[in-house]
């Protein structure tokens, strides 16, 4: 009797589960930038500090997360991550409860309060969570799709749900906050944090009862003669991921920080809606990519998207800032209109281009790695720290030299992505044995 239908059914369950986790990753990650606006309005240095803590976790958790994947498998690693995520959000919620009157650093004229450091610690813990979830979801979808175009297609489909979640998060924060003042605190967004905790707990319970077939079993018994970095396309892909995440977070994050400080009522809500439009563009782009990825190669998509993104960012930088448009008001969401520079339009349109880059880079960089895929995934997660470092540098440039000037950093990173797409992504180490076929499958 054939077992193929059972295998297909278990694979479908695994794929749907990974799609759901993809959405959770974006939900947690995209809280950092709008939450940072609350702190940045009171402490100038803290605007991107939460985002930096969120992504710094990848630097420390990337390799351990890859090792967890090898030791415990995909399902158990995902469950551990969900538990850590609930704790991280709980710590952030605590920062809305602790009073502002408890001063730890500074003086009476410029105090730094305890609740800020509690929030930053919570952001670090949440970063550990999303690092582990990312380590699980990307290689599993790629392997379940059999690599190549089909593997990329699954990653892009999951990415579409990721973008949907990313679209809603800054929009909801902007609606809850409205207009930023020095009196605005984390208590304004407590309902969103509580919702996140509930979702994590429910996800933990649901996934606990789902049987997931591991695409690569007994990896702990496999001998690794080389490092994934022995493959040139993987090494250069690790650098590409570092820059890409900096681009993905930096474009809407700096846009949000910039417009939030514009001099009109409800600027934070308008800024949140513009950032949400960027993630909406990513949703559209990933949805389109999920349709065409079965036929159009990752390399072709990467070359096209990086080229168009370079053009859009260049137009946004060079376009005069005094050319403006009136953003629409949405009374049902309490979003008022405001005069916004037209260059913002070209910045959030970049979401169409960045939408395919994560899956494309991961797919190209892990192609042909076989048994080294899990270890490579850990290295990739480690380099996601670029999403904290590069936007922090961009924000420093923005605050000191102008928000528009800061996008030259994004431009430079996009040029590297184009180089990787054209040249660096070619596998020139096909002589290294990879034992691509997994030994067996096991149900958990």
Tab-separated table of C-alpha atoms in Angstrom:
chain	number	residue	atom	x	y	z
A	1	UNK	CA	0.000	0.000	0.000
A	2	UNK	CA	1.429	3.388	-1.017
A	3	UNK	CA	2.260	5.917	1.687
A	4	UNK	CA	2.587	8.881	-0.656
A	5	UNK	CA	-0.793	10.450	0.247
A	6	UNK	CA	0.157	10.321	3.949
A	7	UNK	CA	3.496	11.945	3.211
A	8	UNK	CA	1.831	14.660	1.141
A	9	UNK	CA	-0.724	15.294	3.890
A	10	UNK	CA	1.950	15.562	6.605
A	11	UNK	CA	3.989	17.855	4.368
A	12	UNK	CA	0.933	20.074	3.883
A	13	UNK	CA	0.460	20.335	7.657
A	14	UNK	CA	4.131	21.217	8.051
A	15	UNK	CA	3.938	23.847	5.303
A	16	UNK	CA	0.819	25.512	6.794
A	17	UNK	CA	2.472	25.515	10.232
A	18	UNK	CA	5.578	27.211	8.822
A	19	UNK	CA	3.399	29.811	7.078
A	20	UNK	CA	1.789	30.668	10.415
A	21	UNK	CA	5.220	30.989	12.078
A	22	UNK	CA	6.310	33.311	9.270
A	23	UNK	CA	3.475	35.678	10.221
A	24	UNK	CA	4.451	35.538	13.908
A	25	UNK	CA	8.031	36.542	13.076
A	26	UNK	CA	6.893	39.738	11.377
A	27	UNK	CA	4.383	40.577	14.110
A	28	UNK	CA	7.102	40.631	16.778
A	29	UNK	CA	9.852	42.174	14.646
A	30	UNK	CA	7.744	45.080	13.384
A	31	UNK	CA	6.768	46.175	16.863
A	32	UNK	CA	10.331	47.400	17.476
A	33	UNK	CA	10.466	50.452	15.175
A	34	UNK	CA	7.088	52.043	16.096
A	35	UNK	CA	7.637	51.224	19.778
A	36	UNK	CA	11.030	52.871	19.411
A	37	UNK	CA	9.329	56.085	18.305
A	38	UNK	CA	7.686	56.273	21.726
A	39	UNK	CA	11.051	56.032	23.476
A	40	UNK	CA	12.894	58.102	20.864
A	41	UNK	CA	10.597	61.062	21.457
A	42	UNK	CA	11.802	61.141	25.065
A	43	UNK	CA	15.382	59.895	24.652
A	44	UNK	CA	16.957	60.784	21.308
A	45	UNK	CA	19.405	57.850	21.376
A	46	UNK	CA	16.649	55.307	22.034
A	47	UNK	CA	14.701	55.625	18.760
A	48	UNK	CA	16.248	52.518	17.188
A	49	UNK	CA	17.619	51.001	20.404
A	50	UNK	CA	14.769	48.475	20.734
A	51	UNK	CA	15.230	47.468	17.122
A	52	UNK	CA	18.987	47.126	17.742
A	53	UNK	CA	18.369	44.875	20.772
A	54	UNK	CA	15.858	42.822	18.796
A	55	UNK	CA	18.375	42.104	16.065
A	56	UNK	CA	21.445	41.871	18.321
A	57	UNK	CA	19.874	38.673	19.640
A	58	UNK	CA	20.514	37.110	16.225
A	59	UNK	CA	24.254	37.626	16.659
A	60	UNK	CA	24.249	35.483	19.802
A	61	UNK	CA	21.427	33.078	18.945
A	62	UNK	CA	22.172	32.335	15.272
A	63	UNK	CA	24.687	29.513	15.796
A	64	UNK	CA	22.943	28.055	18.907
A	65	UNK	CA	19.622	28.102	17.016
A	66	UNK	CA	21.191	26.149	14.153
A	67	UNK	CA	22.597	23.651	16.657
A	68	UNK	CA	19.174	23.357	18.311
A	69	UNK	CA	17.742	22.489	14.919
A	70	UNK	CA	20.254	19.666	14.580
A	71	UNK	CA	19.785	18.380	18.150
A	72	UNK	CA	16.036	18.797	18.730
A	73	UNK	CA	14.544	19.009	15.243
A	74	UNK	CA	12.271	21.624	13.700
A	75	UNK	CA	9.134	21.204	15.820
A	76	UNK	CA	10.757	21.279	19.271
A	77	UNK	CA	12.886	24.271	18.293
A	78	UNK	CA	9.730	26.108	17.182
A	79	UNK	CA	7.980	25.332	20.488
A	80	UNK	CA	10.930	26.601	22.516
A	81	UNK	CA	10.934	29.769	20.419
A	82	UNK	CA	7.218	30.414	20.968
A	83	UNK	CA	7.642	30.065	24.745
A	84	UNK	CA	10.554	32.509	24.686
A	85	UNK	CA	8.478	34.933	22.587
A	86	UNK	CA	5.629	34.970	25.116
A	87	UNK	CA	8.129	35.730	27.894
A	88	UNK	CA	9.748	38.517	25.838
A	89	UNK	CA	6.425	40.229	25.168
A	90	UNK	CA	5.551	39.830	28.855
A	91	UNK	CA	8.718	41.705	29.790
A	92	UNK	CA	7.844	44.492	27.335
A	93	UNK	CA	4.375	44.662	28.864
A	94	UNK	CA	6.024	45.058	32.279
A	95	UNK	CA	7.733	48.216	30.997
A	96	UNK	CA	4.295	49.805	30.627
A	97	UNK	CA	3.532	49.060	34.272
A	98	UNK	CA	6.760	50.236	35.916
A	99	UNK	CA	6.505	53.925	36.784
A	100	UNK	CA	8.478	56.664	35.012
A	101	UNK	CA	9.506	58.137	38.363
A	102	UNK	CA	12.175	55.461	39.001
A	103	UNK	CA	15.385	57.035	37.700
A	104	UNK	CA	18.401	54.803	37.071
A	105	UNK	CA	20.720	56.991	34.994
A	106	UNK	CA	21.085	60.677	34.278
A	107	UNK	CA	19.975	63.648	36.336
A	108	UNK	CA	16.684	65.430	36.936
A	109	UNK	CA	17.034	67.447	33.732
A	110	UNK	CA	17.656	64.365	31.562
A	111	UNK	CA	16.615	61.211	33.429
A	112	UNK	CA	16.638	57.693	32.027
A	113	UNK	CA	14.026	55.522	33.690
A	114	UNK	CA	13.947	51.855	34.616
A	115	UNK	CA	11.043	51.010	32.314
A	116	UNK	CA	13.184	51.816	29.244
A	117	UNK	CA	15.766	49.200	30.220
A	118	UNK	CA	13.022	46.677	30.973
A	119	UNK	CA	11.631	47.289	27.479
A	120	UNK	CA	15.065	46.875	25.881
A	121	UNK	CA	15.606	43.577	27.709
A	122	UNK	CA	12.191	42.401	26.502
A	123	UNK	CA	13.162	43.362	22.943
A	124	UNK	CA	16.346	41.284	23.290
A	125	UNK	CA	14.376	38.244	24.490
A	126	UNK	CA	11.887	38.653	21.617
A	127	UNK	CA	14.847	38.809	19.260
A	128	UNK	CA	15.984	35.388	20.524
A	129	UNK	CA	12.482	34.101	19.784
A	130	UNK	CA	12.287	35.315	16.187
A	131	UNK	CA	15.849	34.166	15.531
A	132	UNK	CA	14.890	30.597	16.474
A	133	UNK	CA	11.658	30.794	14.481
A	134	UNK	CA	13.517	32.059	11.413
A	135	UNK	CA	16.058	29.261	11.780
A	136	UNK	CA	13.193	26.783	11.632
A	137	UNK	CA	10.947	28.195	8.953
A	138	UNK	CA	13.318	29.097	6.109
A	139	UNK	CA	15.258	25.836	5.631
A	140	UNK	CA	12.152	23.748	6.322
A	141	UNK	CA	10.089	25.454	3.608
A	142	UNK	CA	13.030	25.304	1.199
A	143	UNK	CA	13.524	21.576	1.869
A	144	UNK	CA	9.802	20.764	1.789
A	145	UNK	CA	9.686	22.411	-1.630
A	146	UNK	CA	12.645	20.384	-2.799
A	147	UNK	CA	14.909	23.444	-3.163
A	148	UNK	CA	15.230	25.346	-6.430
A	149	UNK	CA	12.282	27.348	-7.749
A	150	UNK	CA	9.691	25.344	-5.787
A	151	UNK	CA	11.563	25.876	-2.520
A	152	UNK	CA	11.724	29.589	-3.196
A	153	UNK	CA	8.011	29.585	-4.070
A	154	UNK	CA	7.100	28.240	-0.619
A	155	UNK	CA	9.367	30.780	1.090
A	156	UNK	CA	7.764	33.621	-0.897
A	157	UNK	CA	4.255	32.401	-0.050
A	158	UNK	CA	5.136	32.313	3.641
A	159	UNK	CA	6.724	35.719	3.170
A	160	UNK	CA	3.404	37.088	1.887
A	161	UNK	CA	1.793	36.229	5.235
A	162	UNK	CA	4.844	37.700	6.937
A	163	UNK	CA	4.230	40.971	5.088
A	164	UNK	CA	0.517	40.961	5.925
A	165	UNK	CA	1.404	40.795	9.602
A	166	UNK	CA	4.070	43.446	9.074
A	167	UNK	CA	1.518	45.719	7.403
A	168	UNK	CA	-0.875	45.588	10.323
A	169	UNK	CA	1.629	46.047	13.187
A	170	UNK	CA	2.902	49.629	12.548
A	171	UNK	CA	-0.582	50.670	11.429
A	172	UNK	CA	-2.107	49.464	14.710
A	173	UNK	CA	0.647	51.108	16.775
A	174	UNK	CA	0.117	54.402	14.931
A	175	UNK	CA	-3.643	54.264	15.566
A	176	UNK	CA	-3.157	53.483	19.266
A	177	UNK	CA	-0.581	56.267	19.729
A	178	UNK	CA	-2.086	58.992	17.491
A	179	UNK	CA	0.166	61.975	18.190
A	180	UNK	CA	3.509	61.431	19.927
A	181	UNK	CA	4.348	63.581	22.950
A	182	UNK	CA	6.825	63.246	25.818
A	183	UNK	CA	3.925	61.970	27.913
A	184	UNK	CA	3.270	59.018	25.559
A	185	UNK	CA	4.242	55.720	27.224
A	186	UNK	CA	4.187	52.004	26.464
A	187	UNK	CA	0.825	51.732	28.204
A	188	UNK	CA	-0.688	53.193	25.006
A	189	UNK	CA	0.231	50.027	23.084
A	190	UNK	CA	-0.358	47.521	25.901
A	191	UNK	CA	-3.429	46.015	24.133
A	192	UNK	CA	-1.264	45.049	21.154
A	193	UNK	CA	1.392	43.465	23.377
A	194	UNK	CA	-1.250	41.475	25.275
A	195	UNK	CA	-2.704	40.274	21.968
A	196	UNK	CA	0.760	39.096	20.950
A	197	UNK	CA	1.186	37.104	24.162
A	198	UNK	CA	-2.185	35.393	23.644
A	199	UNK	CA	-1.267	34.503	20.039
A	200	UNK	CA	2.050	32.991	21.124
A	201	UNK	CA	0.381	30.863	23.804
A	202	UNK	CA	-2.297	29.641	21.384
A	203	UNK	CA	0.343	28.883	18.744
A	204	UNK	CA	2.328	26.857	21.280
A	205	UNK	CA	-0.730	24.777	22.193
A	206	UNK	CA	-1.784	24.206	18.569
A	207	UNK	CA	1.677	23.248	17.295
A	208	UNK	CA	2.165	20.905	20.265
A	209	UNK	CA	-0.676	18.728	18.960
A	210	UNK	CA	0.320	18.842	15.285
A	211	UNK	CA	2.425	16.043	13.819
A	212	UNK	CA	5.183	17.474	11.663
A	213	UNK	CA	7.370	15.343	9.417
A	214	UNK	CA	10.979	16.463	9.676
A	215	UNK	CA	12.473	17.029	6.203
A	216	UNK	CA	15.980	16.234	7.480
A	217	UNK	CA	16.171	13.636	10.244
A	218	UNK	CA	19.126	12.394	12.300
A	219	UNK	CA	21.253	15.421	11.435
A	220	UNK	CA	23.023	15.011	14.778
A	221	UNK	CA	24.592	11.788	13.443
A	222	UNK	CA	25.900	13.391	10.252
A	223	UNK	CA	29.624	14.158	9.936
A	224	UNK	CA	30.444	17.654	8.719
A	225	UNK	CA	33.804	17.771	6.944
A	226	UNK	CA	33.513	21.445	6.016
A	227	UNK	CA	31.851	24.665	7.094
A	228	UNK	CA	29.002	26.068	4.988
A	229	UNK	CA	31.300	29.070	4.504
A	230	UNK	CA	33.558	26.842	2.386
A	231	UNK	CA	30.961	27.474	-0.315
A	232	UNK	CA	31.661	30.902	-1.842
A	233	UNK	CA	28.019	31.539	-2.738
A	234	UNK	CA	27.025	30.813	0.861
A	235	UNK	CA	29.724	33.096	2.298
A	236	UNK	CA	28.733	35.996	0.053
A	237	UNK	CA	25.064	35.205	0.743
A	238	UNK	CA	25.681	35.618	4.477
A	239	UNK	CA	26.943	39.152	3.781
A	240	UNK	CA	23.971	39.772	1.487
A	241	UNK	CA	21.531	38.772	4.240
A	242	UNK	CA	23.284	41.165	6.661
A	243	UNK	CA	22.757	44.061	4.256
A	244	UNK	CA	19.307	42.969	3.103
A	245	UNK	CA	17.767	42.944	6.576
A	246	UNK	CA	19.308	46.367	7.173
A	247	UNK	CA	17.548	47.546	4.012
A	248	UNK	CA	14.214	45.915	4.846
A	249	UNK	CA	14.069	47.404	8.355
A	250	UNK	CA	15.856	50.672	7.600
A	251	UNK	CA	13.581	51.920	4.801
A	252	UNK	CA	10.263	51.888	6.734
A	253	UNK	CA	11.906	52.422	10.138
A	254	UNK	CA	13.592	55.679	9.166
A	255	UNK	CA	10.517	56.740	7.204
A	256	UNK	CA	8.436	56.213	10.341
A	257	UNK	CA	10.898	58.154	12.530
A	258	UNK	CA	11.091	60.980	9.981
A	259	UNK	CA	7.360	61.558	9.411
A	260	UNK	CA	6.521	61.050	13.107
A	261	UNK	CA	8.464	64.231	13.798
A	262	UNK	CA	6.718	66.314	11.117
A	263	UNK	CA	4.845	69.307	12.480
A	264	UNK	CA	1.197	68.363	12.056
A	265	UNK	CA	-1.424	66.740	14.277
A	266	UNK	CA	-1.549	62.956	14.123
A	267	UNK	CA	1.904	62.693	12.516
A	268	UNK	CA	2.618	59.376	14.255
A	269	UNK	CA	-0.535	57.832	12.811
A	270	UNK	CA	0.361	59.070	9.309
A	271	UNK	CA	3.918	57.766	9.736
A	272	UNK	CA	2.558	54.399	10.839
A	273	UNK	CA	0.267	54.245	7.814
A	274	UNK	CA	3.189	55.031	5.455
A	275	UNK	CA	5.303	52.310	7.066
A	276	UNK	CA	2.314	49.989	6.756
A	277	UNK	CA	2.137	50.811	3.032
A	278	UNK	CA	5.742	49.641	2.683
A	279	UNK	CA	4.829	46.300	4.250
A	280	UNK	CA	1.688	46.202	2.107
A	281	UNK	CA	3.928	46.550	-0.957
A	282	UNK	CA	5.972	43.645	0.385
A	283	UNK	CA	2.771	41.650	0.759
A	284	UNK	CA	1.833	42.357	-2.865
A	285	UNK	CA	5.344	41.607	-4.096
A	286	UNK	CA	5.612	38.334	-2.216
A	287	UNK	CA	2.159	37.268	-3.347
A	288	UNK	CA	3.159	37.860	-6.969
A	289	UNK	CA	6.492	36.114	-6.426
A	290	UNK	CA	4.776	33.083	-4.898
A	291	UNK	CA	2.815	32.746	-8.151
A	292	UNK	CA	5.744	33.130	-10.553
A	293	UNK	CA	8.575	31.528	-8.539
A	294	UNK	CA	7.763	28.081	-9.899
A	295	UNK	CA	8.760	29.321	-13.361
A	296	UNK	CA	10.956	32.400	-12.840
A	297	UNK	CA	14.308	31.733	-11.166
A	298	UNK	CA	15.368	33.338	-7.891
A	299	UNK	CA	18.379	34.874	-9.640
A	300	UNK	CA	16.224	36.601	-12.275
A	301	UNK	CA	13.885	37.963	-9.612
A	302	UNK	CA	16.821	39.196	-7.525
A	303	UNK	CA	18.526	40.986	-10.426
A	304	UNK	CA	15.288	42.715	-11.425
A	305	UNK	CA	14.184	43.700	-7.920
A	306	UNK	CA	17.583	45.024	-6.793
A	307	UNK	CA	17.945	47.117	-9.960
A	308	UNK	CA	14.479	48.672	-9.593
A	309	UNK	CA	15.068	49.311	-5.867
A	310	UNK	CA	18.299	51.174	-6.636
A	311	UNK	CA	16.408	53.418	-9.085
A	312	UNK	CA	13.563	54.089	-6.609
A	313	UNK	CA	15.912	54.999	-3.747
A	314	UNK	CA	17.948	57.256	-6.027
A	315	UNK	CA	14.790	59.112	-7.127
A	316	UNK	CA	13.700	59.456	-3.486
A	317	UNK	CA	17.063	60.952	-2.521
A	318	UNK	CA	17.303	63.403	-5.416
A	319	UNK	CA	13.662	64.542	-5.574
A	320	UNK	CA	13.212	68.008	-3.957
A	321	UNK	CA	11.758	67.724	-0.463
A	322	UNK	CA	9.400	70.667	-0.943
A	323	UNK	CA	7.345	68.683	-3.472
A	324	UNK	CA	4.601	67.243	-1.287
A	325	UNK	CA	1.287	65.441	-1.403
A	326	UNK	CA	-1.580	65.303	1.069
A	327	UNK	CA	-1.906	61.928	2.710
A	328	UNK	CA	-5.505	60.665	2.838
A	329	UNK	CA	-7.417	60.705	6.103
A	330	UNK	CA	-9.146	57.581	7.385
A	331	UNK	CA	-11.679	58.671	9.983
A	332	UNK	CA	-12.645	55.123	10.979
A	333	UNK	CA	-9.002	54.488	11.972
A	334	UNK	CA	-8.504	57.958	13.486
A	335	UNK	CA	-5.842	58.835	10.865
A	336	UNK	CA	-5.833	62.502	9.841
A	337	UNK	CA	-4.308	63.913	6.636
A	338	UNK	CA	-0.973	65.717	6.490
A	339	UNK	CA	1.485	67.272	4.013
A	340	UNK	CA	4.077	64.564	3.287
A	341	UNK	CA	7.131	64.801	0.943
A	342	UNK	CA	6.459	63.044	-2.378
A	343	UNK	CA	9.743	61.140	-2.058
A	344	UNK	CA	8.030	58.992	0.600
A	345	UNK	CA	6.034	57.438	-2.232
A	346	UNK	CA	9.192	56.036	-3.857
A	347	UNK	CA	10.464	54.767	-0.512
A	348	UNK	CA	7.440	52.683	0.391
A	349	UNK	CA	7.277	51.407	-3.212
A	350	UNK	CA	10.657	49.792	-2.487
A	351	UNK	CA	8.660	47.203	-0.567
A	352	UNK	CA	7.723	45.649	-3.916
A	353	UNK	CA	11.430	45.029	-4.546
A	354	UNK	CA	12.613	43.986	-1.094
A	355	UNK	CA	9.701	41.546	-0.890
A	356	UNK	CA	11.528	38.863	-2.890
A	357	UNK	CA	15.022	39.391	-1.514
A	358	UNK	CA	14.940	37.381	1.714
A	359	UNK	CA	13.652	34.217	0.079
A	360	UNK	CA	15.754	34.807	-3.024
A	361	UNK	CA	19.033	35.242	-1.143
A	362	UNK	CA	18.331	32.315	1.174
A	363	UNK	CA	17.384	30.099	-1.751
A	364	UNK	CA	20.468	31.031	-3.803
A	365	UNK	CA	22.879	30.825	-0.875
A	366	UNK	CA	21.709	27.388	0.341
A	367	UNK	CA	21.282	25.822	-3.093
A	368	UNK	CA	23.364	22.647	-3.297
A	369	UNK	CA	24.397	22.675	0.391
A	370	UNK	CA	22.603	19.434	1.269
A	371	UNK	CA	23.530	18.357	4.807
A	372	UNK	CA	25.095	21.779	5.460
A	373	UNK	CA	21.730	23.546	5.115
A	374	UNK	CA	20.865	23.552	8.846
A	375	UNK	CA	24.290	24.903	9.829
A	376	UNK	CA	24.066	27.519	7.097
A	377	UNK	CA	20.664	28.569	8.441
A	378	UNK	CA	22.274	29.276	11.820
A	379	UNK	CA	24.882	31.479	10.151
A	380	UNK	CA	22.188	33.341	8.243
A	381	UNK	CA	20.266	33.990	11.431
A	382	UNK	CA	23.437	35.306	13.034
A	383	UNK	CA	23.824	37.858	10.242
A	384	UNK	CA	20.250	39.096	10.616
A	385	UNK	CA	21.863	41.322	13.257
A	386	UNK	CA	22.296	43.634	10.264
A	387	UNK	CA	18.645	44.579	10.787
A	388	UNK	CA	19.688	46.185	14.066
A	389	UNK	CA	23.123	47.561	13.214
A	390	UNK	CA	22.495	49.126	9.813
A	391	UNK	CA	19.190	50.905	10.707
A	392	UNK	CA	20.861	52.192	13.900
A	393	UNK	CA	23.680	53.643	11.782
A	394	UNK	CA	21.119	55.000	9.327
A	395	UNK	CA	19.164	56.613	12.161
A	396	UNK	CA	22.371	58.237	13.471
A	397	UNK	CA	23.037	59.627	9.999
A	398	UNK	CA	19.418	60.796	9.795
A	399	UNK	CA	19.486	62.625	13.110
A	400	UNK	CA	22.844	64.287	12.433
A	401	UNK	CA	22.864	64.914	8.687
A	402	UNK	CA	19.247	64.584	7.562
A	403	UNK	CA	16.782	61.749	7.082
A	404	UNK	CA	17.033	61.882	3.282
A	405	UNK	CA	20.858	61.719	3.362
A	406	UNK	CA	20.613	58.527	5.431
A	407	UNK	CA	19.177	56.665	2.441
A	408	UNK	CA	22.573	56.762	0.677
A	409	UNK	CA	23.466	53.926	3.059
A	410	UNK	CA	20.479	51.953	1.747
A	411	UNK	CA	21.602	52.738	-1.809
A	412	UNK	CA	25.089	51.311	-1.149
A	413	UNK	CA	23.686	48.116	0.364
A	414	UNK	CA	21.388	47.617	-2.622
A	415	UNK	CA	24.383	47.845	-4.953
A	416	UNK	CA	25.958	44.895	-3.104
A	417	UNK	CA	22.707	42.925	-3.382
A	418	UNK	CA	22.783	43.483	-7.142
A	419	UNK	CA	26.411	42.275	-7.279
A	420	UNK	CA	25.462	39.122	-5.361
A	421	UNK	CA	22.527	38.470	-7.674
A	422	UNK	CA	24.661	38.830	-10.798
A	423	UNK	CA	27.934	37.187	-9.774
A	424	UNK	CA	28.274	36.177	-6.125
A	425	UNK	CA	25.366	33.721	-6.065
A	426	UNK	CA	26.971	31.221	-8.463
A	427	UNK	CA	28.002	27.940	-6.805
A	428	UNK	CA	31.678	27.429	-7.676
A	429	UNK	CA	32.278	24.688	-5.059
A	430	UNK	CA	30.355	21.774	-6.542
A	431	UNK	CA	33.294	19.457	-5.806
A	432	UNK	CA	32.452	19.397	-2.071
A	433	UNK	CA	30.324	16.290	-1.157
A	434	UNK	CA	27.014	17.326	0.419
A	435	UNK	CA	24.982	14.063	0.672
A	436	UNK	CA	21.823	15.933	-0.318
A	437	UNK	CA	19.371	13.098	0.281
A	438	UNK	CA	18.236	12.901	3.957
A	439	UNK	CA	18.720	9.529	5.608
A	440	UNK	CA	15.060	9.119	6.622
A	441	UNK	CA	11.992	10.933	7.871
A	442	UNK	CA	10.486	10.808	11.316
A	443	UNK	CA	7.167	12.005	12.720
A	444	UNK	CA	7.164	14.056	15.902
